[in-house]
mmCIF file of C-alpha atoms in Angstrom:
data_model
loop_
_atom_site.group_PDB
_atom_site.id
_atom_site.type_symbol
_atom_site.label_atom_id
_atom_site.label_comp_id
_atom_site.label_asym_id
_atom_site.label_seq_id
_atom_site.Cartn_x
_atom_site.Cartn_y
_atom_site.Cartn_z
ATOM 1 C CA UNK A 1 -34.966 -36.402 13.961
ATOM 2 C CA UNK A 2 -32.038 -34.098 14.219
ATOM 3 C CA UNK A 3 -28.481 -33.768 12.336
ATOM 4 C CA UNK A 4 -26.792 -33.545 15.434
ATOM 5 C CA UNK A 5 -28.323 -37.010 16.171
ATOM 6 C CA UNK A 6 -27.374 -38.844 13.244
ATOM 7 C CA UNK A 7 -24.084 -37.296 13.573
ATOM 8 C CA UNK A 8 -23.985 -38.785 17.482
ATOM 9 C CA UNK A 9 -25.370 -42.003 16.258
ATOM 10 C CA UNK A 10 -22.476 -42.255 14.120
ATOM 11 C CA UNK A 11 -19.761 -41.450 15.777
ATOM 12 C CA UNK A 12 -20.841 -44.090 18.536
ATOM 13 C CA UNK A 13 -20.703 -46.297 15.682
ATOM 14 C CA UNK A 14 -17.011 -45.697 14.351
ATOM 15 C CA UNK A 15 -15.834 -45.668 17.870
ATOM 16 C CA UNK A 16 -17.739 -48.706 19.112
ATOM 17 C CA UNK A 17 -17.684 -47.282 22.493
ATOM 18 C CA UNK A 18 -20.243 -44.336 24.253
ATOM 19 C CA UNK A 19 -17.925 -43.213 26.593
ATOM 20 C CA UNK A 20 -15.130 -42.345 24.260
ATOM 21 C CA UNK A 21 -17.738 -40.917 21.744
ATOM 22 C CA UNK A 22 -19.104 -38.205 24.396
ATOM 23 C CA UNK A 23 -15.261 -37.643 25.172
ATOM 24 C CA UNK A 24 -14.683 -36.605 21.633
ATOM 25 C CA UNK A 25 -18.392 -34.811 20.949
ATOM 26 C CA UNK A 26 -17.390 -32.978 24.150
ATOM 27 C CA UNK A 27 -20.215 -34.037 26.005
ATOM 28 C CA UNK A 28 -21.394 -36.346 28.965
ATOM 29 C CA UNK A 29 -22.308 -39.908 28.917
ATOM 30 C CA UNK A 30 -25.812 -39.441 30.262
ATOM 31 C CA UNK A 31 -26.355 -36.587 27.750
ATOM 32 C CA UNK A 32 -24.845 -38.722 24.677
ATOM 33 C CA UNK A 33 -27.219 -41.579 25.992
ATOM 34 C CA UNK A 34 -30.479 -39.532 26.309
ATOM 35 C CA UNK A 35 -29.523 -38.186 22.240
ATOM 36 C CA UNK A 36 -29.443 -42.022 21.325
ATOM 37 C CA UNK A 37 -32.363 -43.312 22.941
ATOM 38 C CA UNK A 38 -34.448 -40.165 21.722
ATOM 39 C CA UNK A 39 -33.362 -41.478 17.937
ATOM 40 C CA UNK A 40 -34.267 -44.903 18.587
ATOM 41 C CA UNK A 41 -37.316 -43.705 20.200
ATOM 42 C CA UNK A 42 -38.247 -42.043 17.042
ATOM 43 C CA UNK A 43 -37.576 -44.857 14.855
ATOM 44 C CA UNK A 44 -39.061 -47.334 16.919
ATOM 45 C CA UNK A 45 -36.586 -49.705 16.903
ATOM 46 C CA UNK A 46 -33.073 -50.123 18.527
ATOM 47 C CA UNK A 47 -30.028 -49.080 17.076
ATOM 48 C CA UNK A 48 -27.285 -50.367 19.450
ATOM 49 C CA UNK A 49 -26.529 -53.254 21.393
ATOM 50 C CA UNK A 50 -24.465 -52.810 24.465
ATOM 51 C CA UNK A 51 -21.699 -55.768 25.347
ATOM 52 C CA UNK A 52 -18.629 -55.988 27.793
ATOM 53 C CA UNK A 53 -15.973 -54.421 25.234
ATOM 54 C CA UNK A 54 -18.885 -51.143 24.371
ATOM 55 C CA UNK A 55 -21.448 -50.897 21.401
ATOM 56 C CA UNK A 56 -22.207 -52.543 18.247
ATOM 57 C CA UNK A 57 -24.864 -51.529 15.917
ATOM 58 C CA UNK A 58 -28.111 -54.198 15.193
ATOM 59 C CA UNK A 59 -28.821 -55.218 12.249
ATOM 60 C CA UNK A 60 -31.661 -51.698 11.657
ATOM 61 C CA UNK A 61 -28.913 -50.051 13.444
ATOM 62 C CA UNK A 62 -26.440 -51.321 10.883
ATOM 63 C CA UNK A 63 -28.229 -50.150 7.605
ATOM 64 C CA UNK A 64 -29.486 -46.612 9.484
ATOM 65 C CA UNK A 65 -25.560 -46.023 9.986
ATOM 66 C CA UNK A 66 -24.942 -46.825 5.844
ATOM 67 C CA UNK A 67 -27.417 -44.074 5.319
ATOM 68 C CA UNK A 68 -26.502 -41.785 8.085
ATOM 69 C CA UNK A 69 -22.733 -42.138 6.936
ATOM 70 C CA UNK A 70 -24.636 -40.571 3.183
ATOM 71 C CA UNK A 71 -26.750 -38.326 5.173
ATOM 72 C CA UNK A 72 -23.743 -36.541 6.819
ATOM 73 C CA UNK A 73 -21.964 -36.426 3.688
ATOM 74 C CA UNK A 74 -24.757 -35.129 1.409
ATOM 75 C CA UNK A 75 -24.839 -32.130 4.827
ATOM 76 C CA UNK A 76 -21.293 -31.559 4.352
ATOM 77 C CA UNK A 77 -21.441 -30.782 0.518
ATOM 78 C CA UNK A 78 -24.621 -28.429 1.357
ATOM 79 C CA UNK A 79 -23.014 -26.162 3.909
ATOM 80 C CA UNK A 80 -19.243 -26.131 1.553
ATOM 81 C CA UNK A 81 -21.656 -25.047 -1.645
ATOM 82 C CA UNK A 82 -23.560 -22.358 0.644
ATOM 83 C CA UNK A 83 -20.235 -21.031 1.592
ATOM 84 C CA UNK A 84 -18.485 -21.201 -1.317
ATOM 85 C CA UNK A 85 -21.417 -19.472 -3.038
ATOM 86 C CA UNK A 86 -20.416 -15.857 -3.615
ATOM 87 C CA UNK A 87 -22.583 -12.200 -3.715
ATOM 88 C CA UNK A 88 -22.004 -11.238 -7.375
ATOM 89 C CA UNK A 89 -23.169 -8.089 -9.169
ATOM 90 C CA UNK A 90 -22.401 -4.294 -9.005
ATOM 91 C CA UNK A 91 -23.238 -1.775 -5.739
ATOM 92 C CA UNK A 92 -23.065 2.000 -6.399
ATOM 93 C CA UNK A 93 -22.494 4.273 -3.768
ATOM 94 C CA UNK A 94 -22.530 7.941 -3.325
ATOM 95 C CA UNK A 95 -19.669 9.531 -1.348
ATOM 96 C CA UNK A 96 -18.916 13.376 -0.706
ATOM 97 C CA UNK A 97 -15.215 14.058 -1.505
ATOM 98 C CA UNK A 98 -14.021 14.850 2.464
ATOM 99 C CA UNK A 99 -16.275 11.419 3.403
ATOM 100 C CA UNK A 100 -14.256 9.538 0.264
ATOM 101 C CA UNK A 101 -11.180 10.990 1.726
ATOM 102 C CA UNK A 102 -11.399 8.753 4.713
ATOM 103 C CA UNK A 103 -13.926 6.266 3.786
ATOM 104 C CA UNK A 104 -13.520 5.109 0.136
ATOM 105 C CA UNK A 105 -9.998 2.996 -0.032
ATOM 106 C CA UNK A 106 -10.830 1.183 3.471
ATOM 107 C CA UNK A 107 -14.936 0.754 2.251
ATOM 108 C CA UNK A 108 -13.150 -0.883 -1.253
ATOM 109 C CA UNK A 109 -10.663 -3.315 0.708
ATOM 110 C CA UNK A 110 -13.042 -4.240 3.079
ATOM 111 C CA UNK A 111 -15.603 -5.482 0.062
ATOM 112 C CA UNK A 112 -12.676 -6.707 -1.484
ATOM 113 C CA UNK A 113 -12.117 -9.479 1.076
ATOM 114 C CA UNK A 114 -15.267 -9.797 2.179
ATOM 115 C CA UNK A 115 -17.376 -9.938 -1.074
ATOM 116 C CA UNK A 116 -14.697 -10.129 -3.781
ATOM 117 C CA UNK A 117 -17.340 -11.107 -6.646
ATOM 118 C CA UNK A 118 -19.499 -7.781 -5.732
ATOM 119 C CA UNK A 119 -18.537 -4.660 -8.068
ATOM 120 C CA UNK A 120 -18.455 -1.234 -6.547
ATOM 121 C CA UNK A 121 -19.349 1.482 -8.482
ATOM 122 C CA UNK A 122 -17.587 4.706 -6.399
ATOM 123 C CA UNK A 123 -19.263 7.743 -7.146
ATOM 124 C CA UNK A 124 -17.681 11.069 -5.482
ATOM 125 C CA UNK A 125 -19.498 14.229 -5.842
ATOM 126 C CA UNK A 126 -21.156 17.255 -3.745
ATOM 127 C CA UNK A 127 -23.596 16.038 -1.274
ATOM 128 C CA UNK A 128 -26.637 17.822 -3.064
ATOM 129 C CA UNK A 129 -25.742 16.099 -6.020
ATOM 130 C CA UNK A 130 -25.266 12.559 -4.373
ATOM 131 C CA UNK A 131 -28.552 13.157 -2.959
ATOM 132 C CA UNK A 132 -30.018 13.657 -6.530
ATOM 133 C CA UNK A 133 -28.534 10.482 -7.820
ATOM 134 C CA UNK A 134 -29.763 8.648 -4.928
ATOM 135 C CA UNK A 135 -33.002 10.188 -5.418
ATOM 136 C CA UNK A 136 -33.211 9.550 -8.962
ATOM 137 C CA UNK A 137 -32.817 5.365 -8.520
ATOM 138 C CA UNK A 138 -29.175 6.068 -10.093
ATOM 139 C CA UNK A 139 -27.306 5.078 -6.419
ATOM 140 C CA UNK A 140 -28.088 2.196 -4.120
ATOM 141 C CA UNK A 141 -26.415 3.641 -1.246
ATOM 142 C CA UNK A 142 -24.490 7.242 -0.003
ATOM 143 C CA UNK A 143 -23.598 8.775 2.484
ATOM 144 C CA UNK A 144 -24.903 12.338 3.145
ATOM 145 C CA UNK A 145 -25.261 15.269 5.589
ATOM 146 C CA UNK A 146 -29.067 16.643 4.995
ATOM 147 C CA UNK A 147 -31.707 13.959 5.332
ATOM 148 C CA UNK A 148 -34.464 16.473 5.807
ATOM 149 C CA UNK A 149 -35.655 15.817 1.966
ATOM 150 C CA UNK A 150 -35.479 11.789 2.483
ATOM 151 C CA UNK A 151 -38.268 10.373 0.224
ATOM 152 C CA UNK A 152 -38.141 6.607 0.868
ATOM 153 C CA UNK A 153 -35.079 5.953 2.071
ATOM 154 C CA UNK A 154 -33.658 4.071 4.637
ATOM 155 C CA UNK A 155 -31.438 6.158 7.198
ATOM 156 C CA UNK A 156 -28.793 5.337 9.541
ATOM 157 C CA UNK A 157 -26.625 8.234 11.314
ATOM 158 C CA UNK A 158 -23.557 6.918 11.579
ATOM 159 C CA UNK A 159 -20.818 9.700 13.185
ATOM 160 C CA UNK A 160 -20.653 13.040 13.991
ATOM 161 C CA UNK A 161 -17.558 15.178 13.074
ATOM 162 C CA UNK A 162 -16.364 18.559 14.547
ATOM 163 C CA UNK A 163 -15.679 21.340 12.139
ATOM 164 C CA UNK A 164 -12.150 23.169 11.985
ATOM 165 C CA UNK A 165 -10.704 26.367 11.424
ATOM 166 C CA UNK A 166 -8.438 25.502 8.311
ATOM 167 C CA UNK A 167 -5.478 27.916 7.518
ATOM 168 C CA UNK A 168 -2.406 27.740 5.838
ATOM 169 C CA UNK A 169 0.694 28.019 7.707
ATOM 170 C CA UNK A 170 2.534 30.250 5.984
ATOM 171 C CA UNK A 171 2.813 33.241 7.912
ATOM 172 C CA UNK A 172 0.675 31.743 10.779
ATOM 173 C CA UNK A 173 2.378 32.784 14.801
ATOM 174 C CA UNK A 174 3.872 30.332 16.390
ATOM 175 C CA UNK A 175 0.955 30.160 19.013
ATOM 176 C CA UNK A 176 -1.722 29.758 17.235
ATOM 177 C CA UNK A 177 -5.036 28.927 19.151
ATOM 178 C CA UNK A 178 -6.135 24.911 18.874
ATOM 179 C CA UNK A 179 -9.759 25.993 19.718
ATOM 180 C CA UNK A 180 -12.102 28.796 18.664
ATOM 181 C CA UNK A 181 -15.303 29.992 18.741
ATOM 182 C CA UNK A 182 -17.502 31.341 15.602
ATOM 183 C CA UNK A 183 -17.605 34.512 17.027
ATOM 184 C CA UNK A 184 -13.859 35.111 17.085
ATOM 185 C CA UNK A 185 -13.687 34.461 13.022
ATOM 186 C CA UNK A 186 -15.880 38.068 12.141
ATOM 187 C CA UNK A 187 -13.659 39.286 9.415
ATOM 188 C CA UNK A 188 -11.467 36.621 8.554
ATOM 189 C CA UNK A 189 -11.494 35.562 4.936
ATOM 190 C CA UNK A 190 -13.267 32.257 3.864
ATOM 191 C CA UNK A 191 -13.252 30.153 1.144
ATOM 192 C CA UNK A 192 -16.752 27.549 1.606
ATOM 193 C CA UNK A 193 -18.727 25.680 -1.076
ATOM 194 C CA UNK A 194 -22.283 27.246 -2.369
ATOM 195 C CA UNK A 195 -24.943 26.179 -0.892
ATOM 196 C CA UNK A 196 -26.378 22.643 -2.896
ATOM 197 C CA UNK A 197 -23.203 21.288 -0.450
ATOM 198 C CA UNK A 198 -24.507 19.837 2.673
ATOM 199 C CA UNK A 199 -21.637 21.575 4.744
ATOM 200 C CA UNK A 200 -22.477 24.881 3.840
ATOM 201 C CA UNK A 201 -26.245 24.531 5.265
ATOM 202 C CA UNK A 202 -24.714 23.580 8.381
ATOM 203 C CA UNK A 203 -21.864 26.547 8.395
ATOM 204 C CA UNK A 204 -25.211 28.947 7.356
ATOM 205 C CA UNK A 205 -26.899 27.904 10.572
ATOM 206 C CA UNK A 206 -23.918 28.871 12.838
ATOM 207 C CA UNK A 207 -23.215 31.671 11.324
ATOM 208 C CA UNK A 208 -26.596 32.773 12.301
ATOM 209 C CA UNK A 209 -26.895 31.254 15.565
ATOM 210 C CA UNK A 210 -23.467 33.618 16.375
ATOM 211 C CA UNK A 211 -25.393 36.426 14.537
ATOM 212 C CA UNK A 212 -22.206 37.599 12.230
ATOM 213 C CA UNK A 213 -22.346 37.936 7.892
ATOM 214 C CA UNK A 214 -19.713 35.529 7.020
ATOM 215 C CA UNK A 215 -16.569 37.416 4.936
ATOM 216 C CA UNK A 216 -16.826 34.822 2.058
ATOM 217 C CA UNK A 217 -14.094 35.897 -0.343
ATOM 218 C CA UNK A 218 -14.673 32.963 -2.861
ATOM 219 C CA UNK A 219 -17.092 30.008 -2.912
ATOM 220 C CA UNK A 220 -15.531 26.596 -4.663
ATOM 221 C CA UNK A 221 -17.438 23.628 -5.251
ATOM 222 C CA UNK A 222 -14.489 21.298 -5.230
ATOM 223 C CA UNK A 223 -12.724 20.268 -2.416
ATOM 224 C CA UNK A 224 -9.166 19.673 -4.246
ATOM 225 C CA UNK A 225 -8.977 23.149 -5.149
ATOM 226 C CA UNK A 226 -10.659 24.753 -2.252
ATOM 227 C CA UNK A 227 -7.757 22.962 -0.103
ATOM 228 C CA UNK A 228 -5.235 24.268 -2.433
ATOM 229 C CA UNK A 229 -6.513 27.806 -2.431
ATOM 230 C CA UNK A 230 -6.293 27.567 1.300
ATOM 231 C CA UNK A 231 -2.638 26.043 0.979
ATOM 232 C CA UNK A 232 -1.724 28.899 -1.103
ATOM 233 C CA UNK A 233 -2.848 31.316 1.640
ATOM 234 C CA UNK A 234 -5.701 33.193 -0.351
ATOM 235 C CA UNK A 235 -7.985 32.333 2.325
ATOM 236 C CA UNK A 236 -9.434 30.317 5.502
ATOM 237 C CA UNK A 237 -12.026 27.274 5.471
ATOM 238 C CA UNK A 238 -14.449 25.617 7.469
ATOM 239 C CA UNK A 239 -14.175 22.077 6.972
ATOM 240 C CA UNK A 240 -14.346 18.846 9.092
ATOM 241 C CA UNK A 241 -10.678 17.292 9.449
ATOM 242 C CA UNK A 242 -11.607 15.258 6.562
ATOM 243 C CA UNK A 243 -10.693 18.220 4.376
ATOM 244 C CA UNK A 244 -7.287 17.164 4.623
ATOM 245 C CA UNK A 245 -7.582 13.558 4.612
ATOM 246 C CA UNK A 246 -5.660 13.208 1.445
ATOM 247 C CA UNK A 247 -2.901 15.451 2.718
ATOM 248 C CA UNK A 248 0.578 13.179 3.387
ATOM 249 C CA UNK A 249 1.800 16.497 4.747
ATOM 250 C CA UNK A 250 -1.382 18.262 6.340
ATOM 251 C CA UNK A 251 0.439 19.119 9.961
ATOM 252 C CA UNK A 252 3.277 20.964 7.798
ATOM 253 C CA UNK A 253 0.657 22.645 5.510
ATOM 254 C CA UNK A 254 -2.106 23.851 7.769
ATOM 255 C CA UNK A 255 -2.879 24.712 10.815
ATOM 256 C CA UNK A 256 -6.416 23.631 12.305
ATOM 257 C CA UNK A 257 -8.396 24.704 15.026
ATOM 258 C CA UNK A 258 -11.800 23.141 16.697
ATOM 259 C CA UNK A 259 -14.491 25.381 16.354
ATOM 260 C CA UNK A 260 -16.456 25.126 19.813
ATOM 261 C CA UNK A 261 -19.522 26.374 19.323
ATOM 262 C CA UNK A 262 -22.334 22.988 20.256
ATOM 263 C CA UNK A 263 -23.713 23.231 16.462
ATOM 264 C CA UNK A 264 -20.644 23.292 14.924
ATOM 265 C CA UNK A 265 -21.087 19.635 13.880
ATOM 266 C CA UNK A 266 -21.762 17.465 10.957
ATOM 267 C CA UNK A 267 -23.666 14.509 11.291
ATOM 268 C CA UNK A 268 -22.841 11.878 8.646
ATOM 269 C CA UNK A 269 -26.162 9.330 7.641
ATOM 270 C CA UNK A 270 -25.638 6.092 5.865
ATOM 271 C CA UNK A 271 -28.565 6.341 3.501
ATOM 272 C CA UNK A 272 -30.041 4.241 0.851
ATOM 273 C CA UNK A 273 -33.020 2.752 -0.909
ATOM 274 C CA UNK A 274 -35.587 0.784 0.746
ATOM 275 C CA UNK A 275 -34.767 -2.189 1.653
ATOM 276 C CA UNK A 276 -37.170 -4.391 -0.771
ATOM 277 C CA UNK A 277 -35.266 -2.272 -3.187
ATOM 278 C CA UNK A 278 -32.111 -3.382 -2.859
ATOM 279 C CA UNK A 279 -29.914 -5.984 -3.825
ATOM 280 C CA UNK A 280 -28.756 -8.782 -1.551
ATOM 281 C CA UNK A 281 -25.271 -7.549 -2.758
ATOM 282 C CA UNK A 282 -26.164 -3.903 -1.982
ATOM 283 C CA UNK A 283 -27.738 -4.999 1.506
ATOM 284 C CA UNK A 284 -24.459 -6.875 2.477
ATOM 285 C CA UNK A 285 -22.147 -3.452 0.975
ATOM 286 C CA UNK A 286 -24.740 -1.406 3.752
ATOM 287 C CA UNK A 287 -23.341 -3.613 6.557
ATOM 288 C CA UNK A 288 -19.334 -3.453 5.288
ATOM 289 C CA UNK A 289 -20.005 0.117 5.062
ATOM 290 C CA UNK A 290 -21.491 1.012 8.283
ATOM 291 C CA UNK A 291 -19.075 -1.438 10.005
ATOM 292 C CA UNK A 292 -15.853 0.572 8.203
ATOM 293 C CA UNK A 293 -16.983 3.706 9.018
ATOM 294 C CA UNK A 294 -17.189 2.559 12.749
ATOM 295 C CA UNK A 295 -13.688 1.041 12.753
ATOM 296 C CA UNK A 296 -12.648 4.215 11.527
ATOM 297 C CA UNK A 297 -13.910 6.443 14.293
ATOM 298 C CA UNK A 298 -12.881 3.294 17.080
ATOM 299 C CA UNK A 299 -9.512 3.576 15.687
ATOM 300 C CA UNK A 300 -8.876 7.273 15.652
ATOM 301 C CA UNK A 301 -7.969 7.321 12.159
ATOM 302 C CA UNK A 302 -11.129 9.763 11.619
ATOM 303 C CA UNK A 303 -10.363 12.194 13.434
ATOM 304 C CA UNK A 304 -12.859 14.913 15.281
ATOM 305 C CA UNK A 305 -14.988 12.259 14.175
ATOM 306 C CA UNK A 306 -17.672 10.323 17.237
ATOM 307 C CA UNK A 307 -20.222 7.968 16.582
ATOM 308 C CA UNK A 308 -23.733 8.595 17.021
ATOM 309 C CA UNK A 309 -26.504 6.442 17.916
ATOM 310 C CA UNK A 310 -28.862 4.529 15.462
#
């Protein structure tokens, strides 16, 4: 015996009439027939009695509609309590600062609407950091640039980005170039983070791919002052356009240019603990997150950014 045959059975009922029944269920006559007579087939006994104005219930088809009519009802309140029941408890996830740039504010609205009992805990850091924490239990999900050291994680690349050519304006010509290739930086002063950030293993590979010794004038493990020491013209970076996410004013203040080269990309992973590990709460913030992220790149408001397959 199915729901959806109880819930035939008793609309028949209330209307007294088959015909006007399937009109309402949506469905044909025959089809609305076949339901019934597979129900009455199953109880062994008939339910409805036919006459020249439509149907009337018998007297076993009159106490199986009492209890159908309870049936339904009791249905009803158990699909409104499993939607009203809400994911509770507290997610952590591990962001680098240009990924929080883009991703953090739309990740947090998004579980805001969709999960507001769940608790984020935002944690922004350097990649090799993040990747400690995540390591270390202390995370339930990040996203990172270097999976190579994954212990038992789960991993899901989610977008690549292009790198840029960052510079100040000040003092820039008017005709600056919009694309460039590594080998056309040689002697140009950069400012990069050390090496436990993802971005600079990347940048390190270039670099000796187009066989040049970076000029590396100053190394700054935060991105807020990096971006300012670039603003204030005491140097050049290599950075994926999120470097200037948080910028209002980034097209007045700098000037970037796509770096060409092929491996002059960053591939972004969604990564987090198994999945026996996690929460159901921390499960359903993997799914917001991958799905911002990819609404992100669809809508062009990450920019150099494409998404990669899983």
């Amino acid at each position: 015996m199915e729901l959806r045959q109880i819930r035939y059975f008793v609309r028949v009922v209330e209307l007294g009439s088959m015909s006007r029944a399937a009109l309402e269920l949506d469905m044909v006559q025959s089809a609305l027939s076949q339901q019934i007579s597979r129900l009455e087939g199953e109880l062994a006994t008939r339910l409805l009695q036919r006459t020249s104005k439509g149907v009337v219930p018998t007297e076993a088809g009159l106490a199986f509609f009492r209890e159908a009519q309870l049936t339904l009802r009791h249905a009803e309140q158990a699909a409104r309590a499993a939607q009203q029941a809400r994911l509770s408890g507290t997610v952590s996830v591990g962001l680098a600062p240009t990924t929080a740039s883009v991703l953090g504010v739309p990740l947090m609205r998004a579980m805001r609407t969709r999960y507001p009992d769940v608790r984020l805990h935002m944690v922004e850091s350097l990649s090799g950091h993040i990747m400690a924490m995540l390591n270390a239990r202390q995370l339930d999900l990040a996203v990172l640039f270097d999976t190579h050291t994954a212990r038992r994680w789960s991993v899901m690349p989610l977008l690549e980005e292009k790198l840029f050519f960052i510079r100040s304006r000040q003092g820039l010509p008017a005709k600056a170039p919009a694309k460039m290739r590594m080998a056309q930086l040689k002697g140009e002063p950069l400012i990069l983070p050390t090496g436990t950030h993802g971005l600079r293993s990347t940048l390190d590979a270039v670099f000796a791919r187009a066989r040049y010794q970076p000029n590396v004038v100053a190394e700054i493990d935060s991105l807020p002052m990096l971006m300012d020491a670039v603003d204030a013209g005491l140097g050049h970076t290599l950075q994926p356009w999120a470097a200037v996410g948080r910028f209002a004013d980034a097209q007045q203040r700098f000037h970037l240019a796509e770096v060409t080269d092929p491996q002059a990309r960053r591939v972004n992973a969604l990564c987090s603990l198994s999945d026996d590990e996690l929460s159901p709460a921390a499960l359903a913030t993997r799914v917001v997150l991958a799905d911002c992220a990819r609404e992100l790149v669809r809508s062009g408001r990450w920019v150099g950014a494409a998404l990669v397959d899983g």
